[in-house]
Amino acid sequence: MQPKIKIAASILAANPVRLEDEIKKVEMAGVDLIHIDVMDGHFVPNITVGPFIVEGIKHITKVPLDIHLMIEHPERYVKTFAEAAGKGDLITFHIEATKKPEEVISLIRGTGLKVGVSMNPDTSTEIVENLLDMVDMVLVMSVNPGFAGQKFISKVLPKIAKLRSVAPGKMDIEVDGGITIENISQVVQQGANVIVAASAIFKTSDPFSAIKNLRQMAEEVNRKE
Ligand code: DX5
Ligand code: ZN
């Protein structure tokens, strides 16, 4: 039996000028996390939001925030993002973006927030395995980070299975990128339990049903195991 399924709605595909309405919609659908993609134009070829927006979002929702930092030198910024967010929220940094992962982890821990470590599709799991005891979540990217609406890279499936086999207890394993109703079962079968979706939620005519269907499909896999 895998840990509880959590659905994280990535606001990257939401309507940016109607963000509050979009967040309320997914909140009403019972989404478990609001996934915020922070991009700096260096680590990834795109620029999105900073702590100011995170703070604004914090004021309009009670759903825990899942802050995905795709930025160079996360050690310089985690404190500011933690101050914008709050207890119960989670900050994930990329292992490729820092030479000091232990320092980043302890900086985030020091703020009282939860910690996640993420890896790109081409990064091997070995590089994060020695950190698993120190974090709450590991995030396996299933697209090259930077944009919503990309195609799922299926070669990451064995990485999820490997991490599930070495991760302590009921650790959260998140998958992010290209998730659809067609492939969600596969990632859950390999051991992922936190599922990020942007396009599969916000680019549909009915985000409420999209969340319900994604959850149902994922929980179905867990029930069979
Ligand atoms: C990509 C971001 C993802 C993205 C997912 O760099 O980290 O969270 O929003 O978008 P979809 O679900 O459309 O692939
Ligand atoms: Zn993300």
mmCIF file of N, CA, C and O in Angstrom, residues 5 24 26 39 41 47 51 54 62 66 73 80 83 102 116 147 149 161 169 179-181 187 199 203-204 220:
data_model
loop_
_atom_site.group_PDB
_atom_site.id
_atom_site.type_symbol
_atom_site.label_atom_id
_atom_site.label_comp_id
_atom_site.label_asym_id
_atom_site.label_seq_id
_atom_site.Cartn_x
_atom_site.Cartn_y
_atom_site.Cartn_z
ATOM 1 N N ILE A 5 -2.564 9.238 -1.819
ATOM 2 C CA ILE A 5 -2.467 10.009 -3.071
ATOM 3 C C ILE A 5 -2.778 11.483 -2.790
ATOM 4 O O ILE A 5 -3.751 11.798 -2.102
ATOM 5 N N LYS A 24 -9.553 29.119 -6.273
ATOM 6 C CA LYS A 24 -10.807 28.756 -5.568
ATOM 7 C C LYS A 24 -11.447 27.530 -6.210
ATOM 8 O O LYS A 24 -11.974 26.658 -5.534
ATOM 9 N N VAL A 26 -10.003 25.015 -7.831
ATOM 10 C CA VAL A 26 -9.331 23.750 -7.506
ATOM 11 C C VAL A 26 -9.426 23.447 -6.006
ATOM 12 O O VAL A 26 -9.463 22.294 -5.597
ATOM 13 N N MET A 39 10.454 30.174 -11.531
ATOM 14 C CA MET A 39 11.505 30.040 -12.552
ATOM 15 C C MET A 39 12.267 31.350 -12.694
ATOM 16 O O MET A 39 11.657 32.426 -12.679
ATOM 17 N N GLY A 41 14.768 32.144 -15.216
ATOM 18 C CA GLY A 41 15.388 32.498 -16.492
ATOM 19 C C GLY A 41 16.845 32.083 -16.602
ATOM 20 O O GLY A 41 17.499 32.398 -17.603
ATOM 21 N N ILE A 47 10.639 32.582 -17.093
ATOM 22 C CA ILE A 47 10.557 33.370 -15.856
ATOM 23 C C ILE A 47 9.108 33.377 -15.404
ATOM 24 O O ILE A 47 8.203 33.617 -16.206
ATOM 25 N N PRO A 51 8.559 35.655 -4.596
ATOM 26 C CA PRO A 51 7.949 35.567 -3.262
ATOM 27 C C PRO A 51 6.708 36.446 -3.086
ATOM 28 O O PRO A 51 5.798 36.100 -2.331
ATOM 29 N N VAL A 54 3.793 34.518 -4.162
ATOM 30 C CA VAL A 54 3.576 33.415 -3.198
ATOM 31 C C VAL A 54 2.838 33.959 -1.975
ATOM 32 O O VAL A 54 1.868 33.363 -1.494
ATOM 33 N N LYS A 62 -6.310 28.210 1.871
ATOM 34 C CA LYS A 62 -5.853 27.436 3.025
ATOM 35 C C LYS A 62 -5.181 26.144 2.572
ATOM 36 O O LYS A 62 -4.661 25.385 3.381
ATOM 37 N N ASP A 66 2.924 24.125 -2.437
ATOM 38 C CA ASP A 66 3.998 23.226 -2.873
ATOM 39 C C ASP A 66 4.861 24.075 -3.812
ATOM 40 O O ASP A 66 4.534 24.230 -4.986
ATOM 41 N N HIS A 73 21.182 28.747 -7.311
ATOM 42 C CA HIS A 73 21.547 29.166 -5.958
ATOM 43 C C HIS A 73 20.339 29.262 -5.019
ATOM 44 O O HIS A 73 20.100 30.337 -4.427
ATOM 45 N N THR A 80 13.473 33.831 2.002
ATOM 46 C CA THR A 80 12.457 34.789 1.532
ATOM 47 C C THR A 80 11.180 34.069 1.118
ATOM 48 O O THR A 80 10.074 34.525 1.408
ATOM 49 N N GLU A 83 9.352 32.865 4.213
ATOM 50 C CA GLU A 83 8.636 33.949 4.895
ATOM 51 C C GLU A 83 7.332 34.303 4.175
ATOM 52 O O GLU A 83 6.344 34.666 4.789
ATOM 53 N N GLU A 102 22.925 20.092 1.313
ATOM 54 C CA GLU A 102 22.680 19.953 2.765
ATOM 55 C C GLU A 102 22.370 21.314 3.393
ATOM 56 O O GLU A 102 21.526 21.423 4.271
ATOM 57 N N GLY A 116 11.599 19.516 0.000
ATOM 58 C CA GLY A 116 11.641 18.538 -1.082
ATOM 59 C C GLY A 116 12.892 18.741 -1.911
ATOM 60 O O GLY A 116 13.420 19.848 -1.998
ATOM 61 N N PHE A 147 8.285 24.689 -18.760
ATOM 62 C CA PHE A 147 6.993 25.012 -19.379
ATOM 63 C C PHE A 147 5.939 23.961 -19.051
ATOM 64 O O PHE A 147 6.271 22.786 -18.903
ATOM 65 N N GLY A 149 2.513 21.891 -20.352
ATOM 66 C CA GLY A 149 2.020 21.391 -21.637
ATOM 67 C C GLY A 149 3.010 20.571 -22.445
ATOM 68 O O GLY A 149 2.812 20.361 -23.635
ATOM 69 N N ALA A 161 10.397 4.007 -9.477
ATOM 70 C CA ALA A 161 10.399 2.690 -8.808
ATOM 71 C C ALA A 161 11.640 2.546 -7.933
ATOM 72 O O ALA A 161 11.574 2.059 -6.795
ATOM 73 N N GLY A 169 10.136 4.557 4.653
ATOM 74 C CA GLY A 169 8.711 4.440 4.996
ATOM 75 C C GLY A 169 7.748 4.979 3.978
ATOM 76 O O GLY A 169 7.755 4.602 2.819
ATOM 77 N N ILE A 179 1.623 14.977 -16.959
ATOM 78 C CA ILE A 179 0.687 13.995 -16.391
ATOM 79 C C ILE A 179 -0.709 14.203 -16.990
ATOM 80 O O ILE A 179 -1.212 15.329 -17.070
ATOM 81 N N THR A 180 -1.310 13.087 -17.379
ATOM 82 C CA THR A 180 -2.664 13.109 -17.954
ATOM 83 C C THR A 180 -3.461 11.959 -17.351
ATOM 84 O O THR A 180 -2.893 11.102 -16.652
ATOM 85 N N ILE A 181 -4.732 11.918 -17.670
ATOM 86 C CA ILE A 181 -5.574 10.819 -17.206
ATOM 87 C C ILE A 181 -5.085 9.490 -17.805
ATOM 88 O O ILE A 181 -5.286 8.429 -17.234
ATOM 89 N N VAL A 187 2.485 6.140 -13.304
ATOM 90 C CA VAL A 187 3.409 6.733 -12.320
ATOM 91 C C VAL A 187 3.062 6.275 -10.909
ATOM 92 O O VAL A 187 3.946 6.083 -10.070
ATOM 93 N N SER A 199 -1.733 21.450 -17.093
ATOM 94 C CA SER A 199 -2.631 21.424 -18.268
ATOM 95 C C SER A 199 -3.813 20.490 -18.056
ATOM 96 O O SER A 199 -4.940 20.816 -18.440
ATOM 97 N N LYS A 203 -6.319 23.402 -18.315
ATOM 98 C CA LYS A 203 -6.604 23.544 -19.754
ATOM 99 C C LYS A 203 -7.791 22.666 -20.171
ATOM 100 O O LYS A 203 -7.938 22.327 -21.338
ATOM 101 N N THR A 204 -8.585 22.250 -19.195
ATOM 102 C CA THR A 204 -9.798 21.505 -19.532
ATOM 103 C C THR A 204 -10.994 22.434 -19.293
ATOM 104 O O THR A 204 -10.868 23.446 -18.592
ATOM 105 N N GLU A 220 -7.377 4.117 -7.581
ATOM 106 C CA GLU A 220 -7.724 2.791 -8.111
ATOM 107 C C GLU A 220 -6.480 1.883 -8.117
ATOM 108 O O GLU A 220 -6.535 0.730 -7.714
#
